[in-house]
Amino acid sequence: MAGVTDSPFRKLCLKMGAGMAVSEMVTSNPKLWNTRKSRLRMDHSCESEPRSVQIAGGDPEQMAEAARLNQEFGAQIIDINMGCPAKKVCNKAAGSALLRDIELVESILKAVTAAVDIPVTLKIRTGWDPDHRNGVAVARLAEQCGIAALAVHGRTRACMYKGEAEYETIASIVEAVSIPVIANGDITSPEKARHVLDATGASALMIGRAAQGRPWIFREINHFLQHGERLAAPDQNEVQAILLGHLKALHQFYGAFQGVRIARKHVGWYMQDQPSGLEFRRHFNKLESSEEQHTCIREYFQRFSESTFAKKLKGNGEDIAA
């Protein structure tokens, strides 16, 4: 979720009912910390608590130093990423690539937990490939090394995001350790959330891709788990308000030039299931200013509102002039 779960998005998800939001992945390589991207990712000011910061790398000493520095910068939880399947991460022997080397995993976990006095959590996959599922062994090792909680994506690295998530493997990990296990993978609806909790026995759920363009999924899941019934979907007025608020936050956080460009992908996710969403996105992606983007969204929802109103009148036997 690097490039997605930035500060504006995390704050929005928390507002929509998420219990905790983990930062974007921060590299442990100090040579890359002076880039604008890294500085933004390592800025934890004005963040909601608990502030969980995700670090990635393959060198135990660098990972320990990254953990120490992020604690100094305000992190309250350090989250180690051994779950990312992206080639640019795995090719550097980081992310889920580490699952091939248990000795290195142990060295990193021991180095990071010894470097800080705040909780350290870990994100893994079920293994490197279907023939090498070692999630249970890694989970036991994590518990021995002092990891406070474990998030598990129910696929191997080789599976990327294809096929069905392996909830049975997550269930085996839950049985193998006493630390909290957080289930992740294909949780796209309140009903699926209930199913995954029941099937795995996990202590919590982690939502990733399903929240892109749909941050209200957290409140929908919370409501379903508490009351056993579906919460009404947000109407178009609320969707517009959420989208405009998210857009404003992106512009403020990144600045006019970069904010306009980063907003394009977020707005695209919101508009995937909207009427004429594809045509809207093609037009929106050509806009070059924050003012144009705000105006474009307002005009879209205004047209939608007028069209819906006209259809309602026509359905009641009234006719209006075009």
Short mmCIF file of N, CA, C and O in Angstrom, two decimals, residues 21-92:
data_model
loop_
_atom_site.label_atom_id
_atom_site.label_comp_id
_atom_site.label_asym_id
_atom_site.label_seq_id
_atom_site.Cartn_x
_atom_site.Cartn_y
_atom_site.Cartn_z
N ALA A 21 -4.15 2.85 11.80
CA ALA A 21 -3.67 2.97 10.43
C ALA A 21 -2.15 3.00 10.45
O ALA A 21 -1.54 3.80 11.14
N VAL A 22 -1.54 2.09 9.68
CA VAL A 22 -0.09 1.97 9.64
C VAL A 22 0.45 2.83 8.51
O VAL A 22 -0.15 2.91 7.44
N SER A 23 1.60 3.45 8.76
CA SER A 23 2.17 4.36 7.77
C SER A 23 2.60 3.63 6.51
O SER A 23 2.67 2.40 6.46
N GLU A 24 2.90 4.41 5.49
CA GLU A 24 3.51 3.85 4.29
C GLU A 24 4.87 3.25 4.65
O GLU A 24 5.50 3.63 5.63
N MET A 25 5.31 2.32 3.83
CA MET A 25 6.57 1.65 4.06
C MET A 25 7.74 2.64 3.94
O MET A 25 7.85 3.36 2.95
N VAL A 26 8.59 2.66 4.96
CA VAL A 26 9.77 3.52 4.98
C VAL A 26 11.01 2.64 4.82
O VAL A 26 11.17 1.67 5.56
N THR A 27 11.86 2.97 3.88
CA THR A 27 13.07 2.19 3.69
C THR A 27 14.01 2.33 4.88
O THR A 27 14.07 3.37 5.53
N SER A 28 14.75 1.26 5.16
CA SER A 28 15.73 1.32 6.25
C SER A 28 17.07 1.86 5.79
O SER A 28 17.98 2.06 6.60
N ASN A 29 17.22 2.09 4.49
CA ASN A 29 18.48 2.58 3.93
C ASN A 29 18.61 4.09 4.20
O ASN A 29 17.89 4.89 3.61
N PRO A 30 19.56 4.50 5.05
CA PRO A 30 19.68 5.92 5.41
C PRO A 30 20.05 6.82 4.23
O PRO A 30 19.81 8.02 4.26
N LYS A 31 20.62 6.24 3.16
CA LYS A 31 20.98 7.03 1.99
C LYS A 31 19.75 7.59 1.28
O LYS A 31 19.86 8.53 0.50
N LEU A 32 18.59 6.99 1.55
CA LEU A 32 17.37 7.41 0.88
C LEU A 32 16.46 8.26 1.76
O LEU A 32 15.38 8.66 1.33
N TRP A 33 16.90 8.58 2.98
CA TRP A 33 16.03 9.29 3.90
C TRP A 33 15.91 10.78 3.58
O TRP A 33 15.01 11.46 4.07
N ASN A 34 16.82 11.31 2.76
CA ASN A 34 16.79 12.75 2.49
C ASN A 34 15.92 13.12 1.30
O ASN A 34 15.84 14.29 0.93
N THR A 35 15.27 12.15 0.68
CA THR A 35 14.37 12.47 -0.41
C THR A 35 13.08 13.06 0.15
O THR A 35 12.71 12.83 1.30
N ARG A 36 12.39 13.84 -0.68
CA ARG A 36 11.13 14.44 -0.25
C ARG A 36 10.10 13.37 0.11
O ARG A 36 9.36 13.50 1.09
N LYS A 37 10.08 12.29 -0.66
CA LYS A 37 9.14 11.21 -0.40
C LYS A 37 9.37 10.61 0.99
O LYS A 37 8.42 10.42 1.75
N SER A 38 10.63 10.33 1.33
CA SER A 38 10.92 9.74 2.63
C SER A 38 10.62 10.72 3.76
O SER A 38 10.12 10.33 4.82
N ARG A 39 10.93 12.00 3.55
CA ARG A 39 10.67 12.99 4.60
C ARG A 39 9.18 13.07 4.90
O ARG A 39 8.77 13.19 6.07
N LEU A 40 8.36 13.02 3.88
CA LEU A 40 6.91 13.05 4.09
C LEU A 40 6.44 11.79 4.83
O LEU A 40 5.58 11.85 5.70
N ARG A 41 7.01 10.66 4.47
CA ARG A 41 6.60 9.41 5.10
C ARG A 41 7.08 9.33 6.55
O ARG A 41 6.49 8.61 7.36
N MET A 42 8.14 10.04 6.89
CA MET A 42 8.68 9.97 8.24
C MET A 42 8.21 11.14 9.11
O MET A 42 8.65 11.30 10.24
N ASP A 43 7.29 11.94 8.59
CA ASP A 43 6.70 13.03 9.36
C ASP A 43 5.47 12.51 10.08
O ASP A 43 4.44 12.27 9.47
N HIS A 44 5.56 12.35 11.39
CA HIS A 44 4.46 11.78 12.17
C HIS A 44 3.72 12.84 12.98
O HIS A 44 2.94 12.51 13.87
N SER A 45 3.98 14.11 12.66
CA SER A 45 3.31 15.19 13.38
C SER A 45 1.82 15.18 13.07
O SER A 45 1.40 14.84 11.95
N CYS A 46 1.03 15.54 14.05
CA CYS A 46 -0.42 15.64 13.90
C CYS A 46 -1.08 14.30 13.57
O CYS A 46 -2.21 14.26 13.07
N GLU A 47 -0.38 13.20 13.80
CA GLU A 47 -0.95 11.88 13.54
C GLU A 47 -1.78 11.42 14.73
O GLU A 47 -1.47 11.73 15.87
N SER A 48 -2.81 10.66 14.45
CA SER A 48 -3.62 10.08 15.52
C SER A 48 -2.84 8.95 16.19
O SER A 48 -1.97 8.33 15.59
N GLU A 49 -3.14 8.73 17.44
CA GLU A 49 -2.47 7.65 18.17
C GLU A 49 -3.32 6.39 18.13
O GLU A 49 -4.55 6.47 18.08
N PRO A 50 -2.70 5.21 18.16
CA PRO A 50 -1.24 5.00 18.19
C PRO A 50 -0.61 5.18 16.81
O PRO A 50 -1.21 4.79 15.80
N ARG A 51 0.57 5.75 16.77
CA ARG A 51 1.27 6.01 15.52
C ARG A 51 2.16 4.80 15.18
O ARG A 51 3.19 4.58 15.83
N SER A 52 1.74 4.05 14.19
CA SER A 52 2.46 2.85 13.78
C SER A 52 3.20 3.12 12.48
O SER A 52 2.59 3.53 11.49
N VAL A 53 4.52 2.91 12.49
CA VAL A 53 5.36 3.22 11.33
C VAL A 53 5.97 1.94 10.79
O VAL A 53 6.60 1.16 11.51
N GLN A 54 5.78 1.72 9.50
CA GLN A 54 6.24 0.50 8.85
C GLN A 54 7.61 0.70 8.23
O GLN A 54 7.83 1.66 7.48
N ILE A 55 8.54 -0.21 8.54
CA ILE A 55 9.88 -0.13 7.96
C ILE A 55 10.17 -1.40 7.17
O ILE A 55 9.61 -2.46 7.45
N ALA A 56 11.04 -1.26 6.17
CA ALA A 56 11.38 -2.41 5.31
C ALA A 56 12.86 -2.37 4.99
O ALA A 56 13.45 -1.31 4.80
N GLY A 57 13.45 -3.54 4.93
CA GLY A 57 14.86 -3.65 4.59
C GLY A 57 15.36 -5.04 4.89
O GLY A 57 14.64 -5.87 5.46
N GLY A 58 16.60 -5.32 4.51
CA GLY A 58 17.15 -6.65 4.70
C GLY A 58 18.40 -6.68 5.54
O GLY A 58 18.99 -7.75 5.74
N ASP A 59 18.83 -5.52 6.06
CA ASP A 59 20.03 -5.46 6.88
C ASP A 59 19.63 -5.23 8.34
O ASP A 59 19.02 -4.21 8.65
N PRO A 60 19.95 -6.14 9.26
CA PRO A 60 19.53 -6.00 10.64
C PRO A 60 19.96 -4.69 11.30
O PRO A 60 19.16 -4.06 12.01
N GLU A 61 21.19 -4.26 11.06
CA GLU A 61 21.67 -3.02 11.69
C GLU A 61 20.92 -1.81 11.15
O GLU A 61 20.55 -0.91 11.91
N GLN A 62 20.71 -1.77 9.84
CA GLN A 62 19.95 -0.66 9.26
C GLN A 62 18.51 -0.66 9.76
O GLN A 62 17.95 0.40 10.05
N MET A 63 17.91 -1.82 9.86
CA MET A 63 16.53 -1.91 10.35
C MET A 63 16.45 -1.43 11.79
O MET A 63 15.50 -0.72 12.18
N ALA A 64 17.43 -1.80 12.61
CA ALA A 64 17.45 -1.35 13.99
C ALA A 64 17.60 0.16 14.08
O ALA A 64 16.91 0.83 14.87
N GLU A 65 18.46 0.73 13.26
CA GLU A 65 18.66 2.17 13.26
C GLU A 65 17.40 2.90 12.77
O GLU A 65 17.02 3.94 13.31
N ALA A 66 16.76 2.35 11.74
CA ALA A 66 15.52 2.95 11.24
C ALA A 66 14.45 2.93 12.33
O ALA A 66 13.69 3.89 12.48
N ALA A 67 14.39 1.86 13.08
CA ALA A 67 13.41 1.77 14.17
C ALA A 67 13.70 2.81 15.24
O ALA A 67 12.79 3.50 15.72
N ARG A 68 14.98 2.94 15.61
CA ARG A 68 15.36 3.93 16.64
C ARG A 68 14.99 5.34 16.20
O ARG A 68 14.42 6.12 16.97
N LEU A 69 15.34 5.68 14.97
CA LEU A 69 15.08 7.04 14.49
C LEU A 69 13.59 7.33 14.40
O LEU A 69 13.14 8.42 14.76
N ASN A 70 12.82 6.37 13.93
CA ASN A 70 11.38 6.59 13.82
C ASN A 70 10.74 6.72 15.20
O ASN A 70 9.78 7.47 15.36
N GLN A 71 11.28 6.02 16.18
CA GLN A 71 10.77 6.21 17.54
C GLN A 71 11.07 7.65 17.99
O GLN A 71 10.21 8.31 18.60
N GLU A 72 12.25 8.14 17.68
CA GLU A 72 12.60 9.53 18.03
C GLU A 72 11.69 10.52 17.33
O GLU A 72 11.35 11.57 17.88
N PHE A 73 11.27 10.19 16.10
CA PHE A 73 10.40 11.07 15.33
C PHE A 73 8.94 10.99 15.74
O PHE A 73 8.10 11.72 15.20
N GLY A 74 8.62 10.10 16.67
CA GLY A 74 7.25 10.06 17.18
C GLY A 74 6.50 8.77 16.99
O GLY A 74 5.34 8.66 17.38
N ALA A 75 7.14 7.76 16.39
CA ALA A 75 6.47 6.47 16.23
C ALA A 75 6.20 5.85 17.60
O ALA A 75 7.04 5.91 18.50
N GLN A 76 5.03 5.25 17.75
CA GLN A 76 4.68 4.56 18.99
C GLN A 76 4.65 3.05 18.80
O GLN A 76 4.60 2.29 19.76
N ILE A 77 4.64 2.61 17.54
CA ILE A 77 4.74 1.20 17.18
C ILE A 77 5.63 1.11 15.95
O ILE A 77 5.51 1.92 15.03
N ILE A 78 6.53 0.14 15.94
CA ILE A 78 7.32 -0.14 14.74
C ILE A 78 6.76 -1.40 14.09
O ILE A 78 6.63 -2.44 14.73
N ASP A 79 6.42 -1.31 12.82
CA ASP A 79 5.87 -2.44 12.08
C ASP A 79 6.88 -2.87 11.02
O ASP A 79 7.25 -2.08 10.15
N ILE A 80 7.33 -4.11 11.10
CA ILE A 80 8.31 -4.63 10.13
C ILE A 80 7.57 -5.27 8.97
O ILE A 80 6.72 -6.14 9.16
N ASN A 81 7.91 -4.85 7.76
CA ASN A 81 7.26 -5.39 6.58
C ASN A 81 8.04 -6.58 6.02
O ASN A 81 9.15 -6.42 5.51
N MET A 82 7.46 -7.76 6.14
CA MET A 82 7.97 -8.95 5.46
C MET A 82 6.85 -9.57 4.63
O MET A 82 6.80 -10.79 4.45
N GLY A 83 5.97 -8.70 4.15
CA GLY A 83 4.82 -9.17 3.39
C GLY A 83 4.71 -8.59 2.01
O GLY A 83 3.99 -9.12 1.16
N CYS A 84 5.40 -7.48 1.74
CA CYS A 84 5.26 -6.83 0.44
C CYS A 84 5.81 -7.73 -0.67
O CYS A 84 6.95 -8.19 -0.61
N PRO A 85 5.01 -7.99 -1.74
CA PRO A 85 5.47 -8.87 -2.82
C PRO A 85 6.06 -8.13 -4.00
O PRO A 85 6.46 -8.75 -4.98
N ALA A 86 6.13 -6.79 -3.94
CA ALA A 86 6.56 -6.00 -5.09
C ALA A 86 8.00 -6.35 -5.48
O ALA A 86 8.87 -6.53 -4.63
N LYS A 87 8.25 -6.43 -6.78
CA LYS A 87 9.58 -6.82 -7.27
C LYS A 87 10.67 -5.87 -6.80
O LYS A 87 11.76 -6.29 -6.43
N LYS A 88 10.37 -4.56 -6.81
CA LYS A 88 11.41 -3.60 -6.45
C LYS A 88 11.79 -3.71 -4.98
O LYS A 88 12.87 -3.28 -4.57
N VAL A 89 10.91 -4.31 -4.17
CA VAL A 89 11.23 -4.56 -2.76
C VAL A 89 11.90 -5.91 -2.61
O VAL A 89 12.95 -6.04 -1.98
N CYS A 90 11.32 -6.94 -3.22
CA CYS A 90 11.86 -8.30 -3.09
C CYS A 90 13.23 -8.43 -3.75
O CYS A 90 14.07 -9.22 -3.30
N ASN A 91 13.47 -7.68 -4.82
CA ASN A 91 14.76 -7.76 -5.49
C ASN A 91 15.90 -7.23 -4.62
O ASN A 91 17.07 -7.48 -4.89
N LYS A 92 15.54 -6.46 -3.58
CA LYS A 92 16.53 -5.94 -2.63
C LYS A 92 16.55 -6.78 -1.35
O LYS A 92 17.01 -6.32 -0.32
#
